[in-house]
DNA sequence: TCTACAACTTAGTACCACCTAC
DNA sequence: GTAGGTGGTACTAAGTTGTAGA
């Protein structure tokens, strides 16, 4: 039985992967397979544990100004009251959408220009980097697509767009009319009105697709040496862009590559899927860099960056406007391992831990408000119950040109079904158009409220499909309320809190096995609980059915072999020869049967795990929701090598959590 | 007061390199 | 040596949030 290792008894050892400054309690684990990228140790607080350092940093930084007293003390009933009339129902199945944004962002003064940023907002003093890496210019291949069975000449620009489409011929997008319609709009524009190609139906992109597949195969068939040479060339080209220097410290850049052109691959039924994502040039990109630093170079003579800023209040290095969703931006940020991201992670988990101290009061408050006379109060309290218990996302109103997905605050009446006596069935498309389907038992008061909210609005008018379930408030209103309950609280904190507290609870007991395999399985089970809670789904892996069939056949073969061994063993124990007259050795047969049994058990576990997890994504919660200190502490207590749980990336991302005490509780 | 922007986090998927079993 | 499986990683879409400014 594994026992928790007391820190005093455990002592500490230097762990070279973390650099000299970090000490780990002794646990029996092999040297990790990978090295952490060492951070600059010139910080004056280098003797502090990393976690404390970050906290100290956070504490040292002036806190943002408190909310105006008027806002802070405003009684809930007086806060931005949203009425039924404000949010009109479409009654046609569509959700209420925001008015399309029309103003040009470039005409708006930027935050940093409005006034000198106060000290609380300054994120850096010096910032040096090499900008962004552009994808190579298009190289025409000369393969002709067919129109009405006849090869057609295309200009390089037209050929490029045709190729965007051709490479997607075998994807599900080809079954989507929206995708094809949007592509055709873009393609026909590139072709021009007088082009021979006049409709998509007669287009045959197969020759280009076949060329693409042959290219892929050619690259796959390169020799090891050729592949290595290409890799080295690629790395040499990227070297300058991989790192930035922030206040003198080298930091990894996350996404330094400019997104290449292609077709927009929106998820679910995104109305813009198939639109052409045009090529981005320096003239589209705004660079953020320290004053006096050399400007990043780019390979386009005659072009200049769209703009160069020296905004010390933000952490992005570059951005450009999304060419498809033109109201949005694409940013280049530092990598997850950077100090900025680590700080931000730590603060996120500390905020979630703070919620732990307030959660009882918050629950008491929303429970009281299930009976509130004010409909808005009652709706908010009901919604918050679901956010808390089911870890639902906030859900903001969306434009017509976005996928029609919802969160808690934007649920429509048809997304919930009240099943007496107290079951609520949820069925809606959430983020990424992932379906949330869940039936839960709720408090009778919540059940009554939901029946009312889905039946009629505040004026007693019957609701129709497409109408909002909670029509009296939105996510922003709820966040304002949450800030009254706890400083810094917002809806998303509940997801972090719930994910981490569930993991913490599930990992509290001792694992009933000495084997690392069994311990890891216990961890994965807990991880799975969280993933299910957060509705982290994935597509069933390709070939899953085939794999399961193979596993089934393998298990059947193993069982048959075991049966044979057991039959022989019976004969051997009676001193009889085998069916074929062979002499049998009982001891050997017993060993072989035992090994076979183990093989069967292993295969059965493998089968079950595979089937269980075929639609569950474990990684998302590990990366975003689970306080890594829970995992690190559990590994220390249970003598599980951390690299069995965290891969290299997570190891680096959570470097700040490594020296946590084994007794750490979320 | 409200909307839209700007900045950031969270998310699933495609692809590729590596490992393992045969 | 090879095929198939697996895990890591890059990519980029799609959320959330706080707040400026009309």
PDB file of N, CA and C in Angstrom, chain A residues 330-409:
ATOM      1  N   UNK A 330      -6.308  38.114 -34.900  1.00  0.00           N
ATOM      2  CA  UNK A 330      -5.417  36.995 -34.619  1.00  0.00           C
ATOM      3  C   UNK A 330      -4.196  37.586 -33.917  1.00  0.00           C
ATOM      4  N   UNK A 331      -3.843  37.028 -32.787  1.00  0.00           N
ATOM      5  CA  UNK A 331      -2.722  37.566 -32.006  1.00  0.00           C
ATOM      6  C   UNK A 331      -1.543  36.606 -31.980  1.00  0.00           C
ATOM      7  N   UNK A 332      -0.367  37.177 -31.876  1.00  0.00           N
ATOM      8  CA  UNK A 332       0.826  36.371 -31.578  1.00  0.00           C
ATOM      9  C   UNK A 332       1.169  36.641 -30.114  1.00  0.00           C
ATOM     10  N   UNK A 333       1.142  35.589 -29.316  1.00  0.00           N
ATOM     11  CA  UNK A 333       1.454  35.710 -27.888  1.00  0.00           C
ATOM     12  C   UNK A 333       2.692  34.878 -27.549  1.00  0.00           C
ATOM     13  N   UNK A 334       3.155  35.031 -26.318  1.00  0.00           N
ATOM     14  CA  UNK A 334       4.225  34.153 -25.841  1.00  0.00           C
ATOM     15  C   UNK A 334       3.642  32.747 -25.601  1.00  0.00           C
ATOM     16  N   UNK A 335       4.540  31.765 -25.481  1.00  0.00           N
ATOM     17  CA  UNK A 335       4.113  30.371 -25.303  1.00  0.00           C
ATOM     18  C   UNK A 335       3.588  30.127 -23.883  1.00  0.00           C
ATOM     19  N   UNK A 336       2.953  28.982 -23.726  1.00  0.00           N
ATOM     20  CA  UNK A 336       2.366  28.622 -22.422  1.00  0.00           C
ATOM     21  C   UNK A 336       3.418  28.519 -21.321  1.00  0.00           C
ATOM     22  N   UNK A 337       4.674  28.318 -21.717  1.00  0.00           N
ATOM     23  CA  UNK A 337       5.744  28.181 -20.714  1.00  0.00           C
ATOM     24  C   UNK A 337       6.243  29.540 -20.215  1.00  0.00           C
ATOM     25  N   UNK A 338       5.786  30.612 -20.839  1.00  0.00           N
ATOM     26  CA  UNK A 338       6.345  31.928 -20.519  1.00  0.00           C
ATOM     27  C   UNK A 338       5.921  32.406 -19.133  1.00  0.00           C
ATOM     28  N   UNK A 339       6.662  33.383 -18.647  1.00  0.00           N
ATOM     29  CA  UNK A 339       6.364  33.944 -17.322  1.00  0.00           C
ATOM     30  C   UNK A 339       4.966  34.544 -17.306  1.00  0.00           C
ATOM     31  N   UNK A 340       4.614  35.254 -18.362  1.00  0.00           N
ATOM     32  CA  UNK A 340       3.278  35.874 -18.391  1.00  0.00           C
ATOM     33  C   UNK A 340       2.182  34.839 -18.267  1.00  0.00           C
ATOM     34  N   UNK A 341       2.301  33.766 -19.031  1.00  0.00           N
ATOM     35  CA  UNK A 341       1.245  32.754 -19.012  1.00  0.00           C
ATOM     36  C   UNK A 341       1.258  31.990 -17.685  1.00  0.00           C
ATOM     37  N   UNK A 342       2.457  31.742 -17.153  1.00  0.00           N
ATOM     38  CA  UNK A 342       2.540  31.024 -15.880  1.00  0.00           C
ATOM     39  C   UNK A 342       1.903  31.847 -14.766  1.00  0.00           C
ATOM     40  N   UNK A 343       2.229  33.124 -14.754  1.00  0.00           N
ATOM     41  CA  UNK A 343       1.641  34.027 -13.759  1.00  0.00           C
ATOM     42  C   UNK A 343       0.133  33.998 -13.846  1.00  0.00           C
ATOM     43  N   UNK A 344      -0.326  34.070 -15.071  1.00  0.00           N
ATOM     44  CA  UNK A 344      -1.751  34.118 -15.302  1.00  0.00           C
ATOM     45  C   UNK A 344      -2.431  32.811 -14.861  1.00  0.00           C
ATOM     46  N   UNK A 345      -1.752  31.704 -15.114  1.00  0.00           N
ATOM     47  CA  UNK A 345      -2.269  30.403 -14.683  1.00  0.00           C
ATOM     48  C   UNK A 345      -2.376  30.343 -13.158  1.00  0.00           C
ATOM     49  N   UNK A 346      -1.303  30.748 -12.519  1.00  0.00           N
ATOM     50  CA  UNK A 346      -1.290  30.695 -11.054  1.00  0.00           C
ATOM     51  C   UNK A 346      -2.426  31.547 -10.490  1.00  0.00           C
ATOM     52  N   UNK A 347      -2.582  32.744 -11.036  1.00  0.00           N
ATOM     53  CA  UNK A 347      -3.647  33.623 -10.548  1.00  0.00           C
ATOM     54  C   UNK A 347      -5.019  32.989 -10.774  1.00  0.00           C
ATOM     55  N   UNK A 348      -5.155  32.315 -11.915  1.00  0.00           N
ATOM     56  CA  UNK A 348      -6.434  31.659 -12.216  1.00  0.00           C
ATOM     57  C   UNK A 348      -6.772  30.619 -11.148  1.00  0.00           C
ATOM     58  N   UNK A 349      -5.774  29.790 -10.820  1.00  0.00           N
ATOM     59  CA  UNK A 349      -6.054  28.741  -9.839  1.00  0.00           C
ATOM     60  C   UNK A 349      -6.208  29.304  -8.421  1.00  0.00           C
ATOM     61  N   UNK A 350      -5.495  30.368  -8.133  1.00  0.00           N
ATOM     62  CA  UNK A 350      -5.658  30.980  -6.817  1.00  0.00           C
ATOM     63  C   UNK A 350      -7.050  31.592  -6.685  1.00  0.00           C
ATOM     64  N   UNK A 351      -7.547  32.134  -7.777  1.00  0.00           N
ATOM     65  CA  UNK A 351      -8.896  32.707  -7.742  1.00  0.00           C
ATOM     66  C   UNK A 351      -9.917  31.590  -7.518  1.00  0.00           C
ATOM     67  N   UNK A 352      -9.700  30.475  -8.188  1.00  0.00           N
ATOM     68  CA  UNK A 352     -10.617  29.344  -8.025  1.00  0.00           C
ATOM     69  C   UNK A 352     -10.565  28.825  -6.581  1.00  0.00           C
ATOM     70  N   UNK A 353      -9.381  28.854  -5.994  1.00  0.00           N
ATOM     71  CA  UNK A 353      -9.261  28.408  -4.595  1.00  0.00           C
ATOM     72  C   UNK A 353      -9.960  29.382  -3.655  1.00  0.00           C
ATOM     73  N   UNK A 354      -9.918  30.649  -4.055  1.00  0.00           N
ATOM     74  CA  UNK A 354     -10.599  31.657  -3.251  1.00  0.00           C
ATOM     75  C   UNK A 354     -12.112  31.407  -3.279  1.00  0.00           C
ATOM     76  N   UNK A 355     -12.585  30.968  -4.423  1.00  0.00           N
ATOM     77  CA  UNK A 355     -14.018  30.673  -4.541  1.00  0.00           C
ATOM     78  C   UNK A 355     -14.415  29.573  -3.553  1.00  0.00           C
ATOM     79  N   UNK A 356     -13.473  28.674  -3.304  1.00  0.00           N
ATOM     80  CA  UNK A 356     -13.746  27.596  -2.356  1.00  0.00           C
ATOM     81  C   UNK A 356     -14.171  28.172  -0.993  1.00  0.00           C
ATOM     82  N   UNK A 357     -13.558  29.298  -0.633  1.00  0.00           N
ATOM     83  CA  UNK A 357     -13.890  29.895   0.667  1.00  0.00           C
ATOM     84  C   UNK A 357     -15.257  30.579   0.647  1.00  0.00           C
ATOM     85  N   UNK A 358     -15.695  30.970  -0.528  1.00  0.00           N
ATOM     86  CA  UNK A 358     -16.952  31.725  -0.606  1.00  0.00           C
ATOM     87  C   UNK A 358     -18.120  30.881  -1.078  1.00  0.00           C
ATOM     88  N   UNK A 359     -17.818  29.675  -1.527  1.00  0.00           N
ATOM     89  CA  UNK A 359     -18.841  28.908  -2.248  1.00  0.00           C
ATOM     90  C   UNK A 359     -20.067  28.618  -1.380  1.00  0.00           C
ATOM     91  N   UNK A 360     -19.844  28.368  -0.096  1.00  0.00           N
ATOM     92  CA  UNK A 360     -20.991  28.039   0.772  1.00  0.00           C
ATOM     93  C   UNK A 360     -21.955  29.230   0.817  1.00  0.00           C
ATOM     94  N   UNK A 361     -21.399  30.433   0.981  1.00  0.00           N
ATOM     95  CA  UNK A 361     -22.246  31.634   1.050  1.00  0.00           C
ATOM     96  C   UNK A 361     -22.960  31.868  -0.273  1.00  0.00           C
ATOM     97  N   UNK A 362     -22.204  31.662  -1.362  1.00  0.00           N
ATOM     98  CA  UNK A 362     -22.791  31.900  -2.678  1.00  0.00           C
ATOM     99  C   UNK A 362     -23.937  30.918  -2.933  1.00  0.00           C
ATOM    100  N   UNK A 363     -23.717  29.681  -2.544  1.00  0.00           N
ATOM    101  CA  UNK A 363     -24.786  28.682  -2.727  1.00  0.00           C
ATOM    102  C   UNK A 363     -25.999  29.014  -1.858  1.00  0.00           C
ATOM    103  N   UNK A 364     -25.727  29.459  -0.650  1.00  0.00           N
ATOM    104  CA  UNK A 364     -26.843  29.816   0.230  1.00  0.00           C
ATOM    105  C   UNK A 364     -27.639  30.960  -0.396  1.00  0.00           C
ATOM    106  N   UNK A 365     -26.910  31.909  -0.964  1.00  0.00           N
ATOM    107  CA  UNK A 365     -27.572  33.077  -1.565  1.00  0.00           C
ATOM    108  C   UNK A 365     -28.424  32.674  -2.767  1.00  0.00           C
ATOM    109  N   UNK A 366     -27.831  31.871  -3.672  1.00  0.00           N
ATOM    110  CA  UNK A 366     -28.659  31.570  -4.848  1.00  0.00           C
ATOM    111  C   UNK A 366     -29.803  30.624  -4.492  1.00  0.00           C
ATOM    112  N   UNK A 367     -29.590  29.801  -3.464  1.00  0.00           N
ATOM    113  CA  UNK A 367     -30.688  28.926  -3.032  1.00  0.00           C
ATOM    114  C   UNK A 367     -31.859  29.767  -2.500  1.00  0.00           C
ATOM    115  N   UNK A 368     -31.512  30.802  -1.727  1.00  0.00           N
ATOM    116  CA  UNK A 368     -32.555  31.712  -1.219  1.00  0.00           C
ATOM    117  C   UNK A 368     -33.310  32.355  -2.365  1.00  0.00           C
ATOM    118  N   UNK A 369     -32.539  32.743  -3.384  1.00  0.00           N
ATOM    119  CA  UNK A 369     -33.140  33.515  -4.484  1.00  0.00           C
ATOM    120  C   UNK A 369     -33.971  32.679  -5.460  1.00  0.00           C
ATOM    121  N   UNK A 370     -33.976  31.388  -5.272  1.00  0.00           N
ATOM    122  CA  UNK A 370     -34.879  30.583  -6.117  1.00  0.00           C
ATOM    123  C   UNK A 370     -36.339  30.991  -5.873  1.00  0.00           C
ATOM    124  N   UNK A 371     -36.572  31.573  -4.662  1.00  0.00           N
ATOM    125  CA  UNK A 371     -37.938  31.991  -4.297  1.00  0.00           C
ATOM    126  C   UNK A 371     -38.163  33.489  -4.486  1.00  0.00           C
ATOM    127  N   UNK A 372     -37.157  34.182  -4.999  1.00  0.00           N
ATOM    128  CA  UNK A 372     -37.264  35.654  -5.068  1.00  0.00           C
ATOM    129  C   UNK A 372     -38.528  36.063  -5.807  1.00  0.00           C
ATOM    130  N   UNK A 373     -39.091  37.173  -5.372  1.00  0.00           N
ATOM    131  CA  UNK A 373     -40.291  37.685  -6.061  1.00  0.00           C
ATOM    132  C   UNK A 373     -39.898  38.245  -7.418  1.00  0.00           C
ATOM    133  N   UNK A 374     -38.697  38.836  -7.435  1.00  0.00           N
ATOM    134  CA  UNK A 374     -38.211  39.447  -8.679  1.00  0.00           C
ATOM    135  C   UNK A 374     -37.804  38.336  -9.652  1.00  0.00           C
ATOM    136  N   UNK A 375     -38.379  38.370 -10.838  1.00  0.00           N
ATOM    137  CA  UNK A 375     -38.145  37.297 -11.818  1.00  0.00           C
ATOM    138  C   UNK A 375     -36.673  37.226 -12.235  1.00  0.00           C
ATOM    139  N   UNK A 376     -36.085  38.417 -12.395  1.00  0.00           N
ATOM    140  CA  UNK A 376     -34.684  38.459 -12.811  1.00  0.00           C
ATOM    141  C   UNK A 376     -33.784  37.785 -11.766  1.00  0.00           C
ATOM    142  N   UNK A 377     -34.058  38.108 -10.494  1.00  0.00           N
ATOM    143  CA  UNK A 377     -33.289  37.484  -9.410  1.00  0.00           C
ATOM    144  C   UNK A 377     -33.433  35.973  -9.450  1.00  0.00           C
ATOM    145  N   UNK A 378     -34.663  35.570  -9.655  1.00  0.00           N
ATOM    146  CA  UNK A 378     -34.953  34.144  -9.628  1.00  0.00           C
ATOM    147  C   UNK A 378     -34.269  33.431 -10.808  1.00  0.00           C
ATOM    148  N   UNK A 379     -34.291  34.110 -11.947  1.00  0.00           N
ATOM    149  CA  UNK A 379     -33.641  33.520 -13.128  1.00  0.00           C
ATOM    150  C   UNK A 379     -32.136  33.411 -12.912  1.00  0.00           C
ATOM    151  N   UNK A 380     -31.550  34.485 -12.396  1.00  0.00           N
ATOM    152  CA  UNK A 380     -30.098  34.476 -12.164  1.00  0.00           C
ATOM    153  C   UNK A 380     -29.712  33.366 -11.196  1.00  0.00           C
ATOM    154  N   UNK A 381     -30.503  33.235 -10.144  1.00  0.00           N
ATOM    155  CA  UNK A 381     -30.196  32.219  -9.123  1.00  0.00           C
ATOM    156  C   UNK A 381     -30.304  30.815  -9.720  1.00  0.00           C
ATOM    157  N   UNK A 382     -31.265  30.637 -10.589  1.00  0.00           N
ATOM    158  CA  UNK A 382     -31.458  29.323 -11.216  1.00  0.00           C
ATOM    159  C   UNK A 382     -30.299  29.017 -12.168  1.00  0.00           C
ATOM    160  N   UNK A 383     -29.929  30.037 -12.951  1.00  0.00           N
ATOM    161  CA  UNK A 383     -28.824  29.855 -13.906  1.00  0.00           C
ATOM    162  C   UNK A 383     -27.522  29.564 -13.161  1.00  0.00           C
ATOM    163  N   UNK A 384     -27.312  30.296 -12.083  1.00  0.00           N
ATOM    164  CA  UNK A 384     -26.064  30.130 -11.340  1.00  0.00           C
ATOM    165  C   UNK A 384     -25.967  28.717 -10.748  1.00  0.00           C
ATOM    166  N   UNK A 385     -27.110  28.191 -10.365  1.00  0.00           N
ATOM    167  CA  UNK A 385     -27.156  26.806  -9.858  1.00  0.00           C
ATOM    168  C   UNK A 385     -26.619  25.847 -10.924  1.00  0.00           C
ATOM    169  N   UNK A 386     -27.016  26.047 -12.165  1.00  0.00           N
ATOM    170  CA  UNK A 386     -26.544  25.155 -13.233  1.00  0.00           C
ATOM    171  C   UNK A 386     -25.066  25.389 -13.544  1.00  0.00           C
ATOM    172  N   UNK A 387     -24.659  26.641 -13.490  1.00  0.00           N
ATOM    173  CA  UNK A 387     -23.249  26.956 -13.731  1.00  0.00           C
ATOM    174  C   UNK A 387     -22.382  26.294 -12.667  1.00  0.00           C
ATOM    175  N   UNK A 388     -22.887  26.342 -11.447  1.00  0.00           N
ATOM    176  CA  UNK A 388     -22.142  25.756 -10.333  1.00  0.00           C
ATOM    177  C   UNK A 388     -22.178  24.229 -10.383  1.00  0.00           C
ATOM    178  N   UNK A 389     -23.350  23.669 -10.545  1.00  0.00           N
ATOM    179  CA  UNK A 389     -23.476  22.213 -10.437  1.00  0.00           C
ATOM    180  C   UNK A 389     -23.059  21.471 -11.701  1.00  0.00           C
ATOM    181  N   UNK A 390     -23.280  22.089 -12.853  1.00  0.00           N
ATOM    182  CA  UNK A 390     -23.015  21.381 -14.109  1.00  0.00           C
ATOM    183  C   UNK A 390     -21.824  21.949 -14.864  1.00  0.00           C
ATOM    184  N   UNK A 391     -21.191  22.954 -14.277  1.00  0.00           N
ATOM    185  CA  UNK A 391     -20.010  23.566 -14.910  1.00  0.00           C
ATOM    186  C   UNK A 391     -20.330  24.042 -16.333  1.00  0.00           C
ATOM    187  N   UNK A 392     -21.505  24.622 -16.496  1.00  0.00           N
ATOM    188  CA  UNK A 392     -21.856  25.160 -17.820  1.00  0.00           C
ATOM    189  C   UNK A 392     -21.075  26.445 -18.078  1.00  0.00           C
ATOM    190  N   UNK A 393     -20.844  26.738 -19.347  1.00  0.00           N
ATOM    191  CA  UNK A 393     -20.210  28.013 -19.705  1.00  0.00           C
ATOM    192  C   UNK A 393     -21.244  29.129 -19.608  1.00  0.00           C
ATOM    193  N   UNK A 394     -20.733  30.382 -19.600  1.00  0.00           N
ATOM    194  CA  UNK A 394     -21.629  31.533 -19.425  1.00  0.00           C
ATOM    195  C   UNK A 394     -22.642  31.609 -20.567  1.00  0.00           C
ATOM    196  N   UNK A 395     -22.124  31.686 -21.788  1.00  0.00           N
ATOM    197  CA  UNK A 395     -23.017  31.803 -22.947  1.00  0.00           C
ATOM    198  C   UNK A 395     -23.344  33.250 -23.249  1.00  0.00           C
ATOM    199  N   UNK A 396     -22.683  33.768 -24.286  1.00  0.00           N
ATOM    200  CA  UNK A 396     -22.937  35.149 -24.704  1.00  0.00           C
ATOM    201  C   UNK A 396     -23.774  35.167 -25.965  1.00  0.00           C
ATOM    202  N   UNK A 397     -24.457  36.287 -26.156  1.00  0.00           N
ATOM    203  CA  UNK A 397     -25.262  36.420 -27.381  1.00  0.00           C
ATOM    204  C   UNK A 397     -24.338  36.404 -28.582  1.00  0.00           C
ATOM    205  N   UNK A 398     -24.843  35.900 -29.691  1.00  0.00           N
ATOM    206  CA  UNK A 398     -23.987  35.755 -30.866  1.00  0.00           C
ATOM    207  C   UNK A 398     -24.591  36.436 -32.084  1.00  0.00           C
ATOM    208  N   UNK A 399     -23.712  36.787 -33.004  1.00  0.00           N
ATOM    209  CA  UNK A 399     -24.152  37.399 -34.255  1.00  0.00           C
ATOM    210  C   UNK A 399     -24.726  36.345 -35.193  1.00  0.00           C
ATOM    211  N   UNK A 400     -25.424  36.825 -36.210  1.00  0.00           N
ATOM    212  CA  UNK A 400     -25.992  35.913 -37.214  1.00  0.00           C
ATOM    213  C   UNK A 400     -24.891  35.189 -37.984  1.00  0.00           C
ATOM    214  N   UNK A 401     -23.706  35.834 -38.092  1.00  0.00           N
ATOM    215  CA  UNK A 401     -22.646  35.214 -38.888  1.00  0.00           C
ATOM    216  C   UNK A 401     -21.714  34.343 -38.049  1.00  0.00           C
ATOM    217  N   UNK A 402     -22.217  33.865 -36.911  1.00  0.00           N
ATOM    218  CA  UNK A 402     -21.451  32.920 -36.099  1.00  0.00           C
ATOM    219  C   UNK A 402     -22.274  31.644 -35.955  1.00  0.00           C
ATOM    220  N   UNK A 403     -21.614  30.559 -35.558  1.00  0.00           N
ATOM    221  CA  UNK A 403     -22.344  29.302 -35.358  1.00  0.00           C
ATOM    222  C   UNK A 403     -23.387  29.511 -34.269  1.00  0.00           C
ATOM    223  N   UNK A 404     -24.527  28.868 -34.406  1.00  0.00           N
ATOM    224  CA  UNK A 404     -25.621  29.074 -33.466  1.00  0.00           C
ATOM    225  C   UNK A 404     -25.465  28.136 -32.276  1.00  0.00           C
ATOM    226  N   UNK A 405     -24.585  28.510 -31.349  1.00  0.00           N
ATOM    227  CA  UNK A 405     -24.355  27.694 -30.162  1.00  0.00           C
ATOM    228  C   UNK A 405     -24.781  28.496 -28.937  1.00  0.00           C
ATOM    229  N   UNK A 406     -24.981  27.810 -27.826  1.00  0.00           N
ATOM    230  CA  UNK A 406     -25.445  28.499 -26.621  1.00  0.00           C
ATOM    231  C   UNK A 406     -24.651  28.085 -25.387  1.00  0.00           C
ATOM    232  N   UNK A 407     -24.784  28.891 -24.355  1.00  0.00           N
ATOM    233  CA  UNK A 407     -24.263  28.555 -23.030  1.00  0.00           C
ATOM    234  C   UNK A 407     -25.420  28.739 -22.059  1.00  0.00           C
ATOM    235  N   UNK A 408     -25.112  28.740 -20.770  1.00  0.00           N
ATOM    236  CA  UNK A 408     -26.204  28.759 -19.788  1.00  0.00           C
ATOM    237  C   UNK A 408     -27.127  29.971 -19.963  1.00  0.00           C
ATOM    238  N   UNK A 409     -26.538  31.158 -20.097  1.00  0.00           N
ATOM    239  CA  UNK A 409     -27.368  32.364 -20.147  1.00  0.00           C
ATOM    240  C   UNK A 409     -28.131  32.519 -21.451  1.00  0.00           C
TER     241      UNK A 409
END
